[in-house]
Amino acid sequence: MSEAKQPMKPLIATLKGVREKRPPVWFMRQAGRYLPEYRATRATTRGFLDLCYRSDLAAEVTLQPLRRYPFDAAIVFADILLVPHALGQSLAFAEGEGPKLDPIQDEAGIAKLNATGLLDRLAPVGETLSRVKGALQSGVALIGFAGSPWTVATYMVEGGGSTDQRAAKLWAYRDPKGFGRLIDVVTEATIEYLDFQAKAGAEVLQLFDSWAAMIPDPLFDAYVIAPTRRIVKALKERHPEVPIIGFPRGARNLTGYAEHTGVDALGLDTAVPVDHARTKLQTALPVQGNLDPYLLAAGGPALDREVDRIVEGLSHGPHVFNLGHGIIPETPPENVARVVARVKGHS
């Protein structure tokens, strides 16, 4: 007699279009500095990159929030800038200053990038995924992720984060072919990296386009939609069963992004109105979001009301409860417990 088929995990079912009795819940940056156990683990390392590349410790911090809260998913602990680092670009994280890279601003800089051995350098992430997969309780999904090419390229060109992505936009306007080659390099590396993550055990993949708000309309199709579509198409050919969430933070053309990239679900930032999400987006595909991380940190009755408003407002279609961006470090852990319990109380 064959074994009974296991029920689909709530997150995966929702991302495939099933409306669950209550939305599955996980949070971006659910493993991070707001947890004292994370800070204790981080203190044993030489720095952030060391933590990302030590698969035993990266698995530990990935699992820490699951020990506290009944999340429906774990997301592997890593960083979107591991891809340029694996391509050979220098990367360092200065405490309190964010990432620092040696800027790439011309063809000579692109020529220094080397995709040979990319997955060997990223092997610790695969080991982290394998370790976490073996430790998760049944019903909990495992999420892998990468930065989208536009966002990653802006860091590579700027040499770090910026408020306006000036250097990337100037290069894209002055030399679209040259900048397009950088986007191509990042796109192909991202395909291989996410394929590798799926093979290592990731059951869901998310693309973070954190700077999608900062790209003007003439560049949006070329550097956000087109490379995302290439990534999704390639991954669907290799892993058709793995849902892909696109998170174009701050993008104005969410409908076009959803329609033309082929993602299975759309991550919503905090600014997306619930009514708009329900009537214009959720009718086409599952949505994920979008509690304000600052309200999560503030807590109180306003937090309860907003959780209820989002859950009830998006209750008529497939919805994954999440934040509109990542948990901020000053968030009290008890506020996270409060929200997860409240979401799980809806049915």
Short mmCIF file of C-alpha atoms in Angstrom, two decimals:
data_model
loop_
_atom_site.label_atom_id
_atom_site.label_comp_id
_atom_site.label_asym_id
_atom_site.label_seq_id
_atom_site.Cartn_x
_atom_site.Cartn_y
_atom_site.Cartn_z
CA MET A 1 0.00 0.00 0.00
CA SER A 2 1.39 3.39 -0.94
CA GLU A 3 1.95 6.03 1.69
CA ALA A 4 -0.72 8.69 2.12
CA LYS A 5 0.08 11.89 0.31
CA GLN A 6 1.28 14.62 2.67
CA PRO A 7 -0.87 17.77 2.75
CA MET A 8 0.63 20.82 1.10
CA LYS A 9 2.31 23.22 3.49
CA PRO A 10 0.13 26.30 4.15
CA LEU A 11 2.58 28.80 2.67
CA ILE A 12 3.10 26.77 -0.48
CA ALA A 13 -0.62 26.14 -0.89
CA THR A 14 -1.34 29.85 -0.58
CA LEU A 15 1.34 30.77 -3.10
CA LYS A 16 -0.24 28.30 -5.50
CA GLY A 17 -3.55 30.13 -5.21
CA VAL A 18 -5.34 28.31 -2.40
CA ARG A 19 -7.27 30.49 0.05
CA GLU A 20 -6.47 29.09 3.49
CA LYS A 21 -8.75 29.48 6.53
CA ARG A 22 -6.23 31.92 7.94
CA PRO A 23 -3.21 33.39 6.17
CA PRO A 24 0.17 31.75 6.67
CA VAL A 25 2.60 34.11 8.35
CA TRP A 26 6.34 34.76 8.23
CA PHE A 27 8.34 37.99 8.47
CA MET A 28 11.15 39.43 6.44
CA ARG A 29 14.27 39.67 8.65
CA GLN A 30 12.60 37.39 11.18
CA ALA A 31 16.14 36.22 12.04
CA GLY A 32 17.97 39.31 13.18
CA ARG A 33 19.13 41.83 15.73
CA TYR A 34 15.81 42.19 17.57
CA LEU A 35 16.42 38.71 19.05
CA PRO A 36 18.90 38.46 21.94
CA GLU A 37 19.88 34.96 20.86
CA TYR A 38 20.83 36.31 17.42
CA ARG A 39 23.00 38.99 19.00
CA ALA A 40 24.69 36.36 21.15
CA THR A 41 25.44 34.18 18.12
CA ARG A 42 26.66 37.15 16.08
CA ALA A 43 29.07 38.08 18.89
CA THR A 44 30.91 34.77 18.40
CA THR A 45 31.81 35.60 14.77
CA ARG A 46 34.32 37.86 13.06
CA GLY A 47 31.50 39.84 11.48
CA PHE A 48 28.38 39.67 9.35
CA LEU A 49 29.95 37.95 6.34
CA ASP A 50 31.53 35.34 8.59
CA LEU A 51 28.09 34.59 9.98
CA CYS A 52 26.63 34.25 6.47
CA TYR A 53 29.35 31.83 5.37
CA ARG A 54 29.45 29.68 8.50
CA SER A 55 26.64 27.30 7.69
CA ASP A 56 26.36 25.92 11.23
CA LEU A 57 25.79 29.38 12.67
CA ALA A 58 23.69 30.61 9.73
CA ALA A 59 21.41 27.61 10.22
CA GLU A 60 21.23 28.33 13.94
CA VAL A 61 20.09 31.92 13.43
CA THR A 62 17.66 30.84 10.70
CA LEU A 63 16.02 28.49 13.20
CA GLN A 64 16.05 30.81 16.22
CA PRO A 65 12.77 32.61 15.41
CA LEU A 66 11.06 29.27 14.73
CA ARG A 67 11.82 28.22 18.30
CA ARG A 68 10.07 31.31 19.62
CA TYR A 69 7.17 31.72 17.21
CA PRO A 70 4.97 29.35 15.17
CA PHE A 71 5.90 30.89 11.84
CA ASP A 72 4.82 29.04 8.72
CA ALA A 73 8.21 29.45 7.07
CA ALA A 74 11.91 29.84 7.70
CA ILE A 75 13.93 32.07 5.39
CA VAL A 76 17.59 31.19 5.00
CA PHE A 77 19.97 33.59 6.69
CA ALA A 78 22.11 35.19 3.99
CA ASP A 79 22.41 38.54 2.20
CA ILE A 80 21.56 39.82 -1.28
CA LEU A 81 25.16 41.00 -1.75
CA LEU A 82 26.63 37.51 -1.57
CA VAL A 83 26.18 37.31 -5.35
CA PRO A 84 28.51 40.22 -6.22
CA HIS A 85 30.92 38.97 -3.57
CA ALA A 86 30.91 35.53 -5.20
CA LEU A 87 31.51 37.20 -8.57
CA GLY A 88 34.72 38.65 -7.15
CA GLN A 89 33.70 42.14 -6.04
CA SER A 90 35.15 43.18 -2.70
CA LEU A 91 32.55 43.42 0.08
CA ALA A 92 32.73 44.41 3.70
CA PHE A 93 30.17 45.28 6.34
CA ALA A 94 31.28 48.04 8.70
CA GLU A 95 29.35 48.09 11.97
CA GLY A 96 26.71 50.79 11.79
CA GLU A 97 27.67 51.82 8.24
CA GLY A 98 26.16 49.16 5.99
CA PRO A 99 27.85 47.36 3.10
CA LYS A 100 30.93 48.72 1.35
CA LEU A 101 31.95 47.49 -2.13
CA ASP A 102 34.67 48.52 -4.56
CA PRO A 103 32.48 50.38 -7.11
CA ILE A 104 32.07 49.03 -10.64
CA GLN A 105 31.31 51.88 -13.03
CA ASP A 106 32.62 50.86 -16.46
CA GLU A 107 33.39 47.96 -18.77
CA ALA A 108 36.75 47.39 -17.09
CA GLY A 109 34.98 46.83 -13.79
CA ILE A 110 32.58 44.36 -15.38
CA ALA A 111 35.51 42.49 -16.92
CA LYS A 112 36.90 41.82 -13.45
CA LEU A 113 33.81 39.87 -12.46
CA ASN A 114 34.14 36.12 -12.79
CA ALA A 115 31.23 33.69 -12.65
CA THR A 116 33.55 30.66 -12.74
CA GLY A 117 33.34 28.98 -9.37
CA LEU A 118 30.33 31.09 -8.35
CA LEU A 119 28.49 28.19 -6.72
CA ASP A 120 31.62 26.93 -5.00
CA ARG A 121 31.90 30.27 -3.24
CA LEU A 122 28.20 30.18 -2.37
CA ALA A 123 28.29 26.56 -1.22
CA PRO A 124 27.85 27.49 2.47
CA VAL A 125 24.37 28.84 1.68
CA GLY A 126 23.42 25.47 0.23
CA GLU A 127 24.75 23.75 3.35
CA THR A 128 22.72 26.14 5.51
CA LEU A 129 19.57 25.28 3.59
CA SER A 130 20.22 21.56 3.94
CA ARG A 131 20.78 21.88 7.70
CA VAL A 132 17.64 23.94 8.21
CA LYS A 133 15.50 21.66 6.02
CA GLY A 134 16.37 18.71 8.21
CA ALA A 135 15.44 20.58 11.39
CA LEU A 136 12.09 22.10 10.39
CA GLN A 137 8.82 20.79 11.75
CA SER A 138 6.31 19.41 9.27
CA GLY A 139 4.18 22.11 7.73
CA VAL A 140 6.92 24.75 7.89
CA ALA A 141 8.24 25.81 4.48
CA LEU A 142 11.81 26.81 3.67
CA ILE A 143 12.41 30.01 1.70
CA GLY A 144 15.49 30.85 -0.32
CA PHE A 145 16.10 34.28 -1.78
CA ALA A 146 18.23 36.62 -3.82
CA GLY A 147 18.33 40.28 -4.68
CA SER A 148 16.85 41.27 -8.01
CA PRO A 149 19.36 42.44 -10.63
CA TRP A 150 18.47 46.16 -10.51
CA THR A 151 18.84 46.38 -6.75
CA VAL A 152 22.04 44.33 -6.63
CA ALA A 153 23.54 46.29 -9.53
CA THR A 154 22.85 49.60 -7.78
CA TYR A 155 24.94 48.48 -4.82
CA MET A 156 27.68 47.25 -7.14
CA VAL A 157 27.84 50.56 -9.00
CA GLU A 158 27.37 52.87 -6.01
CA GLY A 159 29.78 50.95 -3.80
CA GLY A 160 27.06 50.68 -1.15
CA GLY A 161 23.57 51.86 -0.44
CA SER A 162 22.35 55.31 -1.49
CA THR A 163 19.21 57.38 -1.28
CA ASP A 164 18.82 57.94 -5.01
CA GLN A 165 20.92 55.31 -6.86
CA ARG A 166 22.53 58.19 -8.76
CA ALA A 167 25.55 56.37 -10.19
CA ALA A 168 23.50 53.44 -11.48
CA LYS A 169 20.93 55.68 -13.17
CA LEU A 170 23.57 57.89 -14.76
CA TRP A 171 25.37 54.86 -16.20
CA ALA A 172 22.09 53.36 -17.43
CA TYR A 173 21.18 56.58 -19.25
CA ARG A 174 24.65 57.37 -20.64
CA ASP A 175 25.66 53.85 -21.61
CA PRO A 176 22.64 51.52 -21.69
CA LYS A 177 24.59 48.76 -23.43
CA GLY A 178 27.34 48.78 -20.85
CA PHE A 179 24.97 48.92 -17.91
CA GLY A 180 22.86 46.24 -19.58
CA ARG A 181 25.90 43.96 -19.62
CA LEU A 182 26.23 44.35 -15.86
CA ILE A 183 22.54 43.53 -15.46
CA ASP A 184 23.06 40.45 -17.66
CA VAL A 185 25.96 39.23 -15.50
CA VAL A 186 23.93 39.64 -12.33
CA THR A 187 20.85 38.05 -13.89
CA GLU A 188 22.69 34.91 -14.98
CA ALA A 189 24.43 34.61 -11.60
CA THR A 190 21.08 34.99 -9.84
CA ILE A 191 19.52 32.23 -11.93
CA GLU A 192 22.32 29.84 -11.02
CA TYR A 193 22.24 30.84 -7.36
CA LEU A 194 18.48 30.36 -6.98
CA ASP A 195 18.60 27.10 -8.93
CA PHE A 196 21.29 25.99 -6.47
CA GLN A 197 19.11 27.00 -3.52
CA ALA A 198 16.14 25.05 -4.85
CA LYS A 199 18.32 21.97 -5.29
CA ALA A 200 19.58 22.41 -1.71
CA GLY A 201 16.05 22.34 -0.29
CA ALA A 202 14.40 25.74 -0.75
CA GLU A 203 10.68 25.19 -1.39
CA VAL A 204 9.87 28.84 -2.10
CA LEU A 205 12.06 31.56 -3.63
CA GLN A 206 11.78 35.31 -3.13
CA LEU A 207 13.31 38.07 -5.23
CA PHE A 208 14.00 41.28 -3.32
CA ASP A 209 13.95 44.42 -5.49
CA SER A 210 14.44 46.78 -2.57
CA TRP A 211 15.22 49.82 -4.75
CA ALA A 212 12.42 49.39 -7.29
CA ALA A 213 10.88 52.66 -6.11
CA MET A 214 13.90 54.62 -7.22
CA ILE A 215 13.92 53.64 -10.89
CA PRO A 216 12.08 55.91 -13.38
CA ASP A 217 9.51 54.48 -15.75
CA PRO A 218 11.77 54.50 -18.86
CA LEU A 219 14.19 52.18 -17.05
CA PHE A 220 11.68 50.04 -15.17
CA ASP A 221 10.83 47.69 -18.04
CA ALA A 222 14.47 47.20 -19.04
CA TYR A 223 16.07 46.75 -15.63
CA VAL A 224 13.31 45.50 -13.34
CA ILE A 225 10.67 43.65 -15.37
CA ALA A 226 12.87 42.13 -18.12
CA PRO A 227 15.59 40.57 -15.91
CA THR A 228 13.00 39.36 -13.41
CA ARG A 229 11.10 37.70 -16.24
CA ARG A 230 14.31 35.97 -17.39
CA ILE A 231 14.98 34.69 -13.89
CA VAL A 232 11.44 33.42 -13.37
CA LYS A 233 11.31 31.73 -16.79
CA ALA A 234 14.63 29.93 -16.24
CA LEU A 235 13.68 28.76 -12.75
CA LYS A 236 10.23 27.61 -13.84
CA GLU A 237 11.85 25.45 -16.50
CA ARG A 238 14.09 23.82 -13.86
CA HIS A 239 11.80 23.85 -10.81
CA PRO A 240 8.17 24.25 -11.91
CA GLU A 241 6.93 23.21 -8.46
CA VAL A 242 8.76 26.00 -6.59
CA PRO A 243 6.69 29.20 -6.19
CA ILE A 244 8.45 32.54 -6.68
CA ILE A 245 7.52 35.69 -4.78
CA GLY A 246 8.47 39.02 -6.30
CA PHE A 247 8.94 41.95 -3.92
CA PRO A 248 9.45 45.17 -5.92
CA ARG A 249 9.48 47.50 -2.94
CA GLY A 250 7.94 50.87 -3.71
CA ALA A 251 7.27 50.14 -7.38
CA ARG A 252 4.41 52.15 -8.82
CA ASN A 253 3.59 49.74 -11.63
CA LEU A 254 2.74 46.70 -9.53
CA THR A 255 0.12 45.52 -12.01
CA GLY A 256 2.64 45.54 -14.85
CA TYR A 257 5.24 43.82 -12.70
CA ALA A 258 2.80 41.07 -11.73
CA GLU A 259 1.57 40.62 -15.28
CA HIS A 260 4.88 40.64 -17.13
CA THR A 261 7.39 38.97 -14.82
CA GLY A 262 5.56 35.68 -14.26
CA VAL A 263 6.02 35.65 -10.47
CA ASP A 264 3.59 33.47 -8.54
CA ALA A 265 2.93 35.99 -5.78
CA LEU A 266 3.44 39.67 -5.19
CA GLY A 267 5.07 41.09 -2.06
CA LEU A 268 3.47 44.38 -0.99
CA ASP A 269 5.34 47.18 0.71
CA THR A 270 3.77 49.19 3.50
CA ALA A 271 2.48 51.94 1.18
CA VAL A 272 0.18 49.68 -0.87
CA PRO A 273 -3.44 50.28 0.24
CA VAL A 274 -5.31 47.14 1.26
CA ASP A 275 -8.29 48.07 -0.92
CA HIS A 276 -6.04 48.42 -3.97
CA ALA A 277 -4.34 45.13 -3.18
CA ARG A 278 -7.68 43.36 -2.90
CA THR A 279 -9.36 44.80 -6.00
CA LYS A 280 -6.45 45.27 -8.41
CA LEU A 281 -3.77 42.75 -7.44
CA GLN A 282 -5.18 39.84 -5.44
CA THR A 283 -7.68 39.11 -8.21
CA ALA A 284 -4.73 38.08 -10.40
CA LEU A 285 -2.31 36.38 -7.99
CA PRO A 286 -1.63 35.79 -4.29
CA VAL A 287 -0.34 38.75 -2.32
CA GLN A 288 2.03 38.96 0.62
CA GLY A 289 2.25 41.73 3.20
CA ASN A 290 2.09 44.38 4.41
CA LEU A 291 2.20 45.44 8.08
CA ASP A 292 4.36 48.48 8.80
CA PRO A 293 7.55 47.32 10.61
CA TYR A 294 7.49 50.50 12.68
CA LEU A 295 4.01 49.71 13.94
CA LEU A 296 5.24 46.24 14.84
CA ALA A 297 7.95 47.90 16.90
CA ALA A 298 5.53 50.40 18.49
CA GLY A 299 2.94 47.80 19.53
CA GLY A 300 -0.24 48.55 21.44
CA PRO A 301 -3.90 48.58 20.37
CA ALA A 302 -3.05 50.25 17.04
CA LEU A 303 -1.01 47.18 16.13
CA ASP A 304 -3.91 44.86 16.88
CA ARG A 305 -6.29 46.96 14.79
CA GLU A 306 -3.94 47.05 11.82
CA VAL A 307 -3.33 43.30 11.91
CA ASP A 308 -7.09 42.73 11.87
CA ARG A 309 -7.61 45.25 9.08
CA ILE A 310 -5.03 43.61 6.83
CA VAL A 311 -6.16 40.04 7.53
CA GLU A 312 -9.84 40.85 7.05
CA GLY A 313 -9.25 43.12 4.07
CA LEU A 314 -7.39 40.40 2.17
CA SER A 315 -9.42 37.46 3.45
CA HIS A 316 -11.28 36.84 0.19
CA GLY A 317 -8.25 35.59 -1.69
CA PRO A 318 -4.85 33.95 -1.17
CA HIS A 319 -2.82 36.08 1.25
CA VAL A 320 0.46 35.57 3.12
CA PHE A 321 0.68 37.81 6.18
CA ASN A 322 4.03 39.58 6.36
CA LEU A 323 5.57 42.99 6.83
CA GLY A 324 5.93 45.73 4.26
CA HIS A 325 9.70 45.44 4.78
CA GLY A 326 11.99 43.76 7.31
CA ILE A 327 11.76 43.73 11.11
CA ILE A 328 13.69 46.69 12.56
CA PRO A 329 16.26 46.01 15.32
CA GLU A 330 14.41 47.85 18.11
CA THR A 331 11.32 45.64 17.78
CA PRO A 332 10.34 44.01 21.10
CA PRO A 333 10.20 40.22 20.60
CA GLU A 334 6.90 40.09 22.49
CA ASN A 335 5.29 42.24 19.78
CA VAL A 336 6.20 39.63 17.20
CA ALA A 337 4.61 36.93 19.35
CA ARG A 338 1.50 39.08 19.72
CA VAL A 339 1.07 39.52 15.97
CA VAL A 340 1.70 35.90 15.09
CA ALA A 341 -0.82 34.76 17.69
CA ARG A 342 -3.38 37.26 16.42
CA VAL A 343 -2.98 36.20 12.79
CA LYS A 344 -3.24 32.55 13.77
CA GLY A 345 -6.41 33.33 15.71
CA HIS A 346 -8.22 34.34 12.51
CA SER A 347 -10.14 31.65 10.68
#
